[in-house]
Amino acid sequence: MHECTPTHGDILALSGIMDALDEGLLIVGPDNRVVCINRHLQHLLAIDGNALFGTDADTFVRGTLIPRICEESGGAEVLASLSDCSGAADILCTLRSPGGGEERVRCSCRTVREGPFRGNRIIRLSSNLQADSIADTPILRGNGHGRQRQIEEIL
């Protein structure tokens, strides 16, 4: 199991659960610093997440995540959703793997609005096996309260 930054002790306690997920998870603190990168996301991006804890999230996303997104518009949407803390976004895109393969993923961005993790942003990359094409699944923006509550309950 990897270690999360001690800035958020409760997240550290949940790192085993986050590592068990079969989707990539990036948690960004209210200070825009990387708080946690689970094992699956480390594998997807071929990175050593431990070395990235506490780094600037924008720098990490621009330098590591965005270059792996095949569609230029998908990368732009991810950047826009990260800088717009008020909304939520679901973006369907193709992620280039370290080995050169490609995988369809859904990138969702949410901001925690309540509780002890208020102000943290959760970026989730999950396999999208249901959609046949980007045109079949539009980019969704909204308040995301239902899904956000589910994620908060897990955390």
Short mmCIF file of N, CA and C in Angstrom, two decimals:
data_model
loop_
_atom_site.label_atom_id
_atom_site.label_comp_id
_atom_site.label_asym_id
_atom_site.label_seq_id
_atom_site.Cartn_x
_atom_site.Cartn_y
_atom_site.Cartn_z
N MET A 1 0.84 -1.17 0.00
CA MET A 1 0.00 0.00 0.00
C MET A 1 0.89 1.24 0.00
N HIS A 2 0.50 2.24 -0.75
CA HIS A 2 1.27 3.48 -0.76
C HIS A 2 0.85 4.36 0.40
N GLU A 3 1.59 5.36 0.66
CA GLU A 3 1.26 6.28 1.75
C GLU A 3 0.78 7.60 1.18
N CYS A 4 -0.27 8.12 1.78
CA CYS A 4 -0.77 9.43 1.39
C CYS A 4 -0.12 10.48 2.27
N THR A 5 -0.11 11.68 1.82
CA THR A 5 0.50 12.77 2.57
C THR A 5 -0.15 12.91 3.94
N PRO A 6 0.61 13.16 4.99
CA PRO A 6 0.05 13.27 6.32
C PRO A 6 -0.79 14.52 6.54
N THR A 7 -0.94 15.37 5.53
CA THR A 7 -1.75 16.57 5.67
C THR A 7 -3.18 16.23 6.04
N HIS A 8 -3.68 15.14 5.52
CA HIS A 8 -5.04 14.71 5.78
C HIS A 8 -5.00 13.31 6.37
N GLY A 9 -4.90 13.21 7.68
CA GLY A 9 -4.77 11.93 8.35
C GLY A 9 -5.89 10.96 8.05
N ASP A 10 -7.12 11.47 7.88
CA ASP A 10 -8.24 10.59 7.58
C ASP A 10 -8.09 9.94 6.21
N ILE A 11 -7.55 10.68 5.26
CA ILE A 11 -7.33 10.11 3.93
C ILE A 11 -6.26 9.03 4.02
N LEU A 12 -5.24 9.25 4.82
CA LEU A 12 -4.19 8.25 5.04
C LEU A 12 -4.81 6.96 5.55
N ALA A 13 -5.73 7.07 6.48
CA ALA A 13 -6.38 5.89 7.04
C ALA A 13 -7.19 5.13 6.00
N LEU A 14 -7.66 5.83 4.98
CA LEU A 14 -8.48 5.20 3.93
C LEU A 14 -7.67 4.77 2.71
N SER A 15 -6.36 4.91 2.75
CA SER A 15 -5.56 4.63 1.56
C SER A 15 -5.69 3.18 1.09
N GLY A 16 -5.86 2.24 2.00
CA GLY A 16 -6.04 0.84 1.60
C GLY A 16 -7.32 0.64 0.81
N ILE A 17 -8.37 1.33 1.21
CA ILE A 17 -9.64 1.26 0.48
C ILE A 17 -9.48 1.88 -0.90
N MET A 18 -8.83 3.03 -0.96
CA MET A 18 -8.65 3.70 -2.25
C MET A 18 -7.78 2.88 -3.19
N ASP A 19 -6.79 2.18 -2.65
CA ASP A 19 -5.94 1.33 -3.47
C ASP A 19 -6.69 0.12 -4.00
N ALA A 20 -7.75 -0.31 -3.32
CA ALA A 20 -8.52 -1.47 -3.75
C ALA A 20 -9.46 -1.15 -4.92
N LEU A 21 -9.69 0.12 -5.19
CA LEU A 21 -10.59 0.51 -6.28
C LEU A 21 -9.98 0.14 -7.63
N ASP A 22 -10.85 -0.25 -8.56
CA ASP A 22 -10.36 -0.56 -9.91
C ASP A 22 -10.52 0.63 -10.85
N GLU A 23 -10.39 1.81 -10.29
CA GLU A 23 -10.40 3.05 -11.05
C GLU A 23 -9.35 3.98 -10.46
N GLY A 24 -8.84 4.88 -11.30
CA GLY A 24 -7.83 5.82 -10.84
C GLY A 24 -8.45 6.92 -10.01
N LEU A 25 -7.79 7.29 -8.94
CA LEU A 25 -8.32 8.31 -8.05
C LEU A 25 -7.21 9.29 -7.67
N LEU A 26 -7.49 10.56 -7.90
CA LEU A 26 -6.59 11.65 -7.51
C LEU A 26 -7.37 12.57 -6.59
N ILE A 27 -6.82 12.86 -5.43
CA ILE A 27 -7.46 13.79 -4.50
C ILE A 27 -6.57 15.00 -4.37
N VAL A 28 -7.19 16.16 -4.58
CA VAL A 28 -6.49 17.44 -4.52
C VAL A 28 -7.05 18.22 -3.34
N GLY A 29 -6.19 18.70 -2.47
CA GLY A 29 -6.60 19.45 -1.30
C GLY A 29 -7.06 20.85 -1.64
N PRO A 30 -7.69 21.53 -0.67
CA PRO A 30 -8.16 22.89 -0.88
C PRO A 30 -7.03 23.86 -1.23
N ASP A 31 -5.80 23.49 -0.89
CA ASP A 31 -4.64 24.34 -1.20
C ASP A 31 -4.05 24.02 -2.57
N ASN A 32 -4.78 23.23 -3.37
CA ASN A 32 -4.40 22.84 -4.72
C ASN A 32 -3.14 21.98 -4.75
N ARG A 33 -2.94 21.19 -3.71
CA ARG A 33 -1.81 20.26 -3.64
C ARG A 33 -2.33 18.83 -3.75
N VAL A 34 -1.55 17.96 -4.37
CA VAL A 34 -1.91 16.55 -4.48
C VAL A 34 -1.90 15.94 -3.09
N VAL A 35 -3.03 15.37 -2.69
CA VAL A 35 -3.16 14.75 -1.37
C VAL A 35 -3.00 13.24 -1.48
N CYS A 36 -3.55 12.65 -2.54
CA CYS A 36 -3.49 11.20 -2.68
C CYS A 36 -3.63 10.80 -4.15
N ILE A 37 -2.86 9.82 -4.55
CA ILE A 37 -2.98 9.19 -5.86
C ILE A 37 -3.03 7.69 -5.58
N ASN A 38 -4.16 7.05 -5.91
CA ASN A 38 -4.25 5.64 -5.58
C ASN A 38 -3.41 4.79 -6.53
N ARG A 39 -3.26 3.53 -6.16
CA ARG A 39 -2.38 2.61 -6.89
C ARG A 39 -2.81 2.45 -8.35
N HIS A 40 -4.11 2.38 -8.62
CA HIS A 40 -4.58 2.19 -9.99
C HIS A 40 -4.18 3.36 -10.89
N LEU A 41 -4.31 4.58 -10.40
CA LEU A 41 -3.93 5.74 -11.20
C LEU A 41 -2.40 5.77 -11.40
N GLN A 42 -1.67 5.39 -10.38
CA GLN A 42 -0.21 5.31 -10.53
C GLN A 42 0.15 4.34 -11.65
N HIS A 43 -0.57 3.22 -11.70
CA HIS A 43 -0.33 2.23 -12.75
C HIS A 43 -0.73 2.77 -14.12
N LEU A 44 -1.91 3.39 -14.22
CA LEU A 44 -2.39 3.94 -15.50
C LEU A 44 -1.41 4.95 -16.09
N LEU A 45 -0.82 5.76 -15.22
CA LEU A 45 0.06 6.83 -15.69
C LEU A 45 1.54 6.47 -15.60
N ALA A 46 1.84 5.27 -15.10
CA ALA A 46 3.23 4.81 -14.92
C ALA A 46 4.05 5.83 -14.14
N ILE A 47 3.55 6.15 -12.95
CA ILE A 47 4.22 7.14 -12.11
C ILE A 47 4.47 6.57 -10.72
N ASP A 48 5.36 7.20 -10.00
CA ASP A 48 5.58 6.92 -8.59
C ASP A 48 4.81 7.99 -7.83
N GLY A 49 3.61 7.67 -7.43
CA GLY A 49 2.75 8.64 -6.76
C GLY A 49 3.32 9.18 -5.47
N ASN A 50 4.11 8.37 -4.77
CA ASN A 50 4.67 8.83 -3.50
C ASN A 50 5.52 10.08 -3.68
N ALA A 51 6.19 10.18 -4.82
CA ALA A 51 7.06 11.34 -5.07
C ALA A 51 6.25 12.59 -5.41
N LEU A 52 4.96 12.42 -5.69
CA LEU A 52 4.15 13.55 -6.14
C LEU A 52 3.28 14.16 -5.04
N PHE A 53 3.19 13.53 -3.89
CA PHE A 53 2.35 14.06 -2.82
C PHE A 53 2.83 15.43 -2.40
N GLY A 54 1.89 16.35 -2.30
CA GLY A 54 2.21 17.71 -1.89
C GLY A 54 2.59 18.62 -3.04
N THR A 55 2.70 18.07 -4.25
CA THR A 55 3.05 18.91 -5.40
C THR A 55 1.83 19.69 -5.88
N ASP A 56 2.06 20.72 -6.66
CA ASP A 56 0.99 21.53 -7.21
C ASP A 56 0.15 20.68 -8.16
N ALA A 57 -1.16 20.64 -7.94
CA ALA A 57 -2.05 19.79 -8.73
C ALA A 57 -2.10 20.21 -10.19
N ASP A 58 -2.10 21.51 -10.47
CA ASP A 58 -2.13 21.97 -11.86
C ASP A 58 -0.89 21.50 -12.61
N THR A 59 0.26 21.57 -11.96
CA THR A 59 1.50 21.12 -12.58
C THR A 59 1.44 19.62 -12.86
N PHE A 60 0.93 18.85 -11.90
CA PHE A 60 0.79 17.41 -12.08
C PHE A 60 -0.15 17.09 -13.24
N VAL A 61 -1.31 17.72 -13.24
CA VAL A 61 -2.31 17.44 -14.28
C VAL A 61 -1.78 17.82 -15.66
N ARG A 62 -1.20 19.01 -15.77
CA ARG A 62 -0.68 19.46 -17.07
C ARG A 62 0.51 18.64 -17.55
N GLY A 63 1.36 18.23 -16.63
CA GLY A 63 2.58 17.53 -17.03
C GLY A 63 2.44 16.02 -17.14
N THR A 64 1.46 15.44 -16.44
CA THR A 64 1.36 13.99 -16.40
C THR A 64 0.06 13.45 -16.98
N LEU A 65 -1.08 14.01 -16.58
CA LEU A 65 -2.37 13.49 -17.03
C LEU A 65 -2.74 13.96 -18.43
N ILE A 66 -2.71 15.26 -18.67
CA ILE A 66 -3.16 15.82 -19.95
C ILE A 66 -2.40 15.24 -21.15
N PRO A 67 -1.07 15.06 -21.08
CA PRO A 67 -0.37 14.48 -22.23
C PRO A 67 -0.83 13.06 -22.58
N ARG A 68 -1.47 12.36 -21.64
CA ARG A 68 -1.96 11.00 -21.90
C ARG A 68 -3.34 10.98 -22.54
N ILE A 69 -4.05 12.11 -22.53
CA ILE A 69 -5.38 12.17 -23.12
C ILE A 69 -5.23 12.43 -24.61
N CYS A 70 -5.76 11.52 -25.42
CA CYS A 70 -5.57 11.58 -26.87
C CYS A 70 -6.30 12.76 -27.51
N GLU A 71 -7.51 13.06 -27.07
CA GLU A 71 -8.28 14.14 -27.67
C GLU A 71 -7.89 15.46 -27.04
N GLU A 72 -7.54 16.42 -27.86
CA GLU A 72 -7.16 17.74 -27.36
C GLU A 72 -8.32 18.38 -26.59
N SER A 73 -9.54 18.20 -27.10
CA SER A 73 -10.70 18.79 -26.42
C SER A 73 -10.92 18.14 -25.06
N GLY A 74 -10.63 16.84 -24.93
CA GLY A 74 -10.77 16.16 -23.64
C GLY A 74 -9.82 16.73 -22.60
N GLY A 75 -8.58 16.97 -23.01
CA GLY A 75 -7.60 17.57 -22.10
C GLY A 75 -8.02 18.95 -21.67
N ALA A 76 -8.55 19.73 -22.61
CA ALA A 76 -9.01 21.08 -22.28
C ALA A 76 -10.18 21.04 -21.31
N GLU A 77 -11.08 20.08 -21.49
CA GLU A 77 -12.23 19.95 -20.58
C GLU A 77 -11.79 19.56 -19.18
N VAL A 78 -10.82 18.66 -19.08
CA VAL A 78 -10.31 18.26 -17.77
C VAL A 78 -9.70 19.46 -17.07
N LEU A 79 -8.88 20.22 -17.77
CA LEU A 79 -8.28 21.43 -17.17
C LEU A 79 -9.35 22.41 -16.73
N ALA A 80 -10.35 22.63 -17.57
CA ALA A 80 -11.42 23.58 -17.24
C ALA A 80 -12.20 23.12 -16.01
N SER A 81 -12.48 21.83 -15.91
CA SER A 81 -13.26 21.35 -14.77
C SER A 81 -12.46 21.43 -13.48
N LEU A 82 -11.14 21.26 -13.56
CA LEU A 82 -10.32 21.37 -12.36
C LEU A 82 -10.23 22.80 -11.86
N SER A 83 -10.22 23.74 -12.77
CA SER A 83 -10.12 25.14 -12.33
C SER A 83 -11.47 25.71 -11.94
N ASP A 84 -12.56 25.06 -12.35
CA ASP A 84 -13.90 25.51 -11.99
C ASP A 84 -14.39 24.68 -10.81
N CYS A 85 -14.03 25.08 -9.62
CA CYS A 85 -14.36 24.31 -8.42
C CYS A 85 -15.85 24.29 -8.11
N SER A 86 -16.63 25.14 -8.75
CA SER A 86 -18.05 25.23 -8.43
C SER A 86 -18.88 24.15 -9.11
N GLY A 87 -18.40 23.60 -10.20
CA GLY A 87 -19.20 22.64 -10.95
C GLY A 87 -18.66 21.24 -10.86
N ALA A 88 -19.32 20.37 -11.60
CA ALA A 88 -18.90 18.99 -11.69
C ALA A 88 -18.85 18.65 -13.17
N ALA A 89 -18.00 17.71 -13.52
CA ALA A 89 -17.89 17.35 -14.93
C ALA A 89 -17.63 15.86 -15.08
N ASP A 90 -18.18 15.31 -16.14
CA ASP A 90 -17.89 13.95 -16.57
C ASP A 90 -17.43 14.05 -18.01
N ILE A 91 -16.24 13.55 -18.28
CA ILE A 91 -15.65 13.69 -19.60
C ILE A 91 -15.24 12.31 -20.10
N LEU A 92 -15.72 11.95 -21.26
CA LEU A 92 -15.33 10.70 -21.88
C LEU A 92 -14.15 10.97 -22.80
N CYS A 93 -13.07 10.22 -22.63
CA CYS A 93 -11.89 10.45 -23.46
C CYS A 93 -11.10 9.15 -23.61
N THR A 94 -10.07 9.22 -24.43
CA THR A 94 -9.18 8.09 -24.66
C THR A 94 -7.86 8.39 -23.97
N LEU A 95 -7.44 7.46 -23.13
CA LEU A 95 -6.20 7.63 -22.38
C LEU A 95 -5.12 6.74 -23.01
N ARG A 96 -4.00 7.33 -23.33
CA ARG A 96 -2.86 6.60 -23.89
C ARG A 96 -2.09 5.96 -22.74
N SER A 97 -1.88 4.67 -22.83
CA SER A 97 -1.17 3.97 -21.76
C SER A 97 0.34 4.10 -21.96
N PRO A 98 1.12 3.83 -20.91
CA PRO A 98 2.57 3.93 -21.02
C PRO A 98 3.14 2.99 -22.10
N GLY A 99 2.46 1.87 -22.33
CA GLY A 99 2.92 0.91 -23.33
C GLY A 99 2.50 1.25 -24.75
N GLY A 100 1.77 2.34 -24.93
CA GLY A 100 1.35 2.76 -26.26
C GLY A 100 -0.07 2.39 -26.61
N GLY A 101 -0.73 1.58 -25.79
CA GLY A 101 -2.12 1.23 -26.04
C GLY A 101 -3.04 2.38 -25.67
N GLU A 102 -4.32 2.22 -25.97
CA GLU A 102 -5.30 3.25 -25.64
C GLU A 102 -6.49 2.62 -24.93
N GLU A 103 -7.08 3.36 -24.02
CA GLU A 103 -8.22 2.88 -23.26
C GLU A 103 -9.24 4.01 -23.13
N ARG A 104 -10.51 3.67 -23.36
CA ARG A 104 -11.58 4.64 -23.17
C ARG A 104 -11.83 4.78 -21.67
N VAL A 105 -11.83 5.99 -21.19
CA VAL A 105 -12.06 6.25 -19.77
C VAL A 105 -13.04 7.40 -19.60
N ARG A 106 -13.66 7.40 -18.45
CA ARG A 106 -14.51 8.52 -18.04
C ARG A 106 -13.75 9.23 -16.93
N CYS A 107 -13.54 10.50 -17.13
CA CYS A 107 -12.87 11.32 -16.12
C CYS A 107 -13.95 12.18 -15.46
N SER A 108 -14.13 11.99 -14.17
CA SER A 108 -15.11 12.81 -13.46
C SER A 108 -14.39 13.66 -12.42
N CYS A 109 -14.83 14.87 -12.30
CA CYS A 109 -14.24 15.83 -11.36
C CYS A 109 -15.35 16.35 -10.45
N ARG A 110 -15.13 16.28 -9.17
CA ARG A 110 -16.10 16.76 -8.19
C ARG A 110 -15.38 17.51 -7.08
N THR A 111 -16.08 18.44 -6.47
CA THR A 111 -15.56 19.14 -5.29
C THR A 111 -16.41 18.73 -4.10
N VAL A 112 -15.78 18.34 -3.01
CA VAL A 112 -16.48 17.96 -1.79
C VAL A 112 -17.01 19.24 -1.15
N ARG A 113 -18.30 19.30 -0.88
CA ARG A 113 -18.94 20.51 -0.37
C ARG A 113 -19.20 20.49 1.13
N GLU A 114 -19.18 19.31 1.74
CA GLU A 114 -19.54 19.21 3.16
C GLU A 114 -18.58 18.27 3.88
N GLY A 115 -18.61 18.33 5.18
CA GLY A 115 -17.86 17.38 6.00
C GLY A 115 -16.39 17.72 6.15
N PRO A 116 -15.65 16.78 6.72
CA PRO A 116 -14.24 17.03 7.04
C PRO A 116 -13.35 17.21 5.81
N PHE A 117 -13.80 16.77 4.65
CA PHE A 117 -13.00 16.89 3.43
C PHE A 117 -13.46 18.04 2.54
N ARG A 118 -14.23 18.94 3.12
CA ARG A 118 -14.76 20.07 2.36
C ARG A 118 -13.63 20.82 1.63
N GLY A 119 -13.87 21.11 0.35
CA GLY A 119 -12.89 21.82 -0.45
C GLY A 119 -11.93 20.93 -1.21
N ASN A 120 -11.88 19.64 -0.85
CA ASN A 120 -11.06 18.70 -1.61
C ASN A 120 -11.72 18.43 -2.96
N ARG A 121 -10.92 18.22 -3.97
CA ARG A 121 -11.44 17.85 -5.28
C ARG A 121 -11.07 16.40 -5.56
N ILE A 122 -12.01 15.68 -6.12
CA ILE A 122 -11.82 14.27 -6.43
C ILE A 122 -11.86 14.12 -7.94
N ILE A 123 -10.80 13.59 -8.49
CA ILE A 123 -10.72 13.33 -9.92
C ILE A 123 -10.65 11.81 -10.07
N ARG A 124 -11.61 11.27 -10.79
CA ARG A 124 -11.74 9.82 -10.93
C ARG A 124 -11.60 9.43 -12.40
N LEU A 125 -10.78 8.46 -12.68
CA LEU A 125 -10.65 7.90 -14.03
C LEU A 125 -11.11 6.46 -13.98
N SER A 126 -12.20 6.16 -14.68
CA SER A 126 -12.71 4.80 -14.68
C SER A 126 -12.91 4.32 -16.10
N SER A 127 -12.75 3.02 -16.29
CA SER A 127 -12.96 2.43 -17.61
C SER A 127 -14.39 2.69 -18.03
N ASN A 128 -14.55 3.00 -19.31
CA ASN A 128 -15.89 3.26 -19.83
C ASN A 128 -16.19 2.19 -20.87
N LEU A 129 -16.74 1.09 -20.43
CA LEU A 129 -17.02 -0.01 -21.33
C LEU A 129 -18.40 0.10 -21.98
N GLN A 130 -19.26 0.98 -21.47
CA GLN A 130 -20.62 1.08 -21.99
C GLN A 130 -20.72 1.92 -23.25
N ALA A 131 -19.95 2.98 -23.37
CA ALA A 131 -20.11 3.91 -24.49
C ALA A 131 -19.32 3.45 -25.70
N ASP A 132 -19.92 3.59 -26.87
CA ASP A 132 -19.25 3.21 -28.11
C ASP A 132 -18.41 4.33 -28.68
N SER A 133 -18.80 5.57 -28.42
CA SER A 133 -18.03 6.70 -28.95
C SER A 133 -18.26 7.92 -28.09
N ILE A 134 -17.42 8.91 -28.29
CA ILE A 134 -17.57 10.16 -27.54
C ILE A 134 -18.91 10.80 -27.85
N ALA A 135 -19.35 10.70 -29.09
CA ALA A 135 -20.62 11.31 -29.48
C ALA A 135 -21.79 10.69 -28.73
N ASP A 136 -21.66 9.41 -28.32
CA ASP A 136 -22.74 8.74 -27.60
C ASP A 136 -22.87 9.22 -26.16
N THR A 137 -21.82 9.79 -25.62
CA THR A 137 -21.83 10.20 -24.23
C THR A 137 -21.37 11.64 -24.13
N PRO A 138 -22.32 12.57 -23.95
CA PRO A 138 -21.93 13.98 -23.91
C PRO A 138 -21.22 14.33 -22.61
N ILE A 139 -20.55 15.46 -22.64
CA ILE A 139 -19.94 15.99 -21.44
C ILE A 139 -21.07 16.52 -20.57
N LEU A 140 -21.08 16.13 -19.32
CA LEU A 140 -22.15 16.52 -18.41
C LEU A 140 -21.62 17.52 -17.41
N ARG A 141 -22.35 18.57 -17.22
CA ARG A 141 -22.01 19.53 -16.18
C ARG A 141 -23.26 19.71 -15.32
N GLY A 142 -23.05 19.84 -14.06
CA GLY A 142 -24.17 20.03 -13.16
C GLY A 142 -23.67 20.10 -11.75
N ASN A 143 -24.61 20.07 -10.81
CA ASN A 143 -24.17 20.18 -9.42
C ASN A 143 -23.62 18.87 -8.88
N GLY A 144 -24.00 17.72 -9.45
CA GLY A 144 -23.42 16.44 -9.06
C GLY A 144 -23.63 16.06 -7.61
N HIS A 145 -24.66 16.63 -6.95
CA HIS A 145 -24.83 16.39 -5.52
C HIS A 145 -25.05 14.92 -5.18
N GLY A 146 -25.84 14.19 -5.99
CA GLY A 146 -26.10 12.79 -5.70
C GLY A 146 -24.84 11.95 -5.74
N ARG A 147 -24.09 12.07 -6.80
CA ARG A 147 -22.84 11.32 -6.96
C ARG A 147 -21.80 11.79 -5.94
N GLN A 148 -21.78 13.08 -5.68
CA GLN A 148 -20.84 13.64 -4.71
C GLN A 148 -21.09 13.04 -3.34
N ARG A 149 -22.35 12.93 -2.95
CA ARG A 149 -22.67 12.36 -1.64
C ARG A 149 -22.20 10.90 -1.55
N GLN A 150 -22.36 10.13 -2.66
CA GLN A 150 -21.89 8.75 -2.67
C GLN A 150 -20.38 8.71 -2.42
N ILE A 151 -19.64 9.55 -3.08
CA ILE A 151 -18.19 9.57 -2.92
C ILE A 151 -17.82 9.99 -1.51
N GLU A 152 -18.52 11.00 -0.97
CA GLU A 152 -18.23 11.45 0.39
C GLU A 152 -18.51 10.35 1.40
N GLU A 153 -19.57 9.55 1.16
CA GLU A 153 -19.87 8.46 2.08
C GLU A 153 -18.77 7.41 2.05
N ILE A 154 -18.21 7.15 0.87
CA ILE A 154 -17.11 6.20 0.77
C ILE A 154 -15.90 6.70 1.52
N LEU A 155 -15.61 8.00 1.34
CA LEU A 155 -14.44 8.57 2.01
C LEU A 155 -14.73 8.76 3.48
#
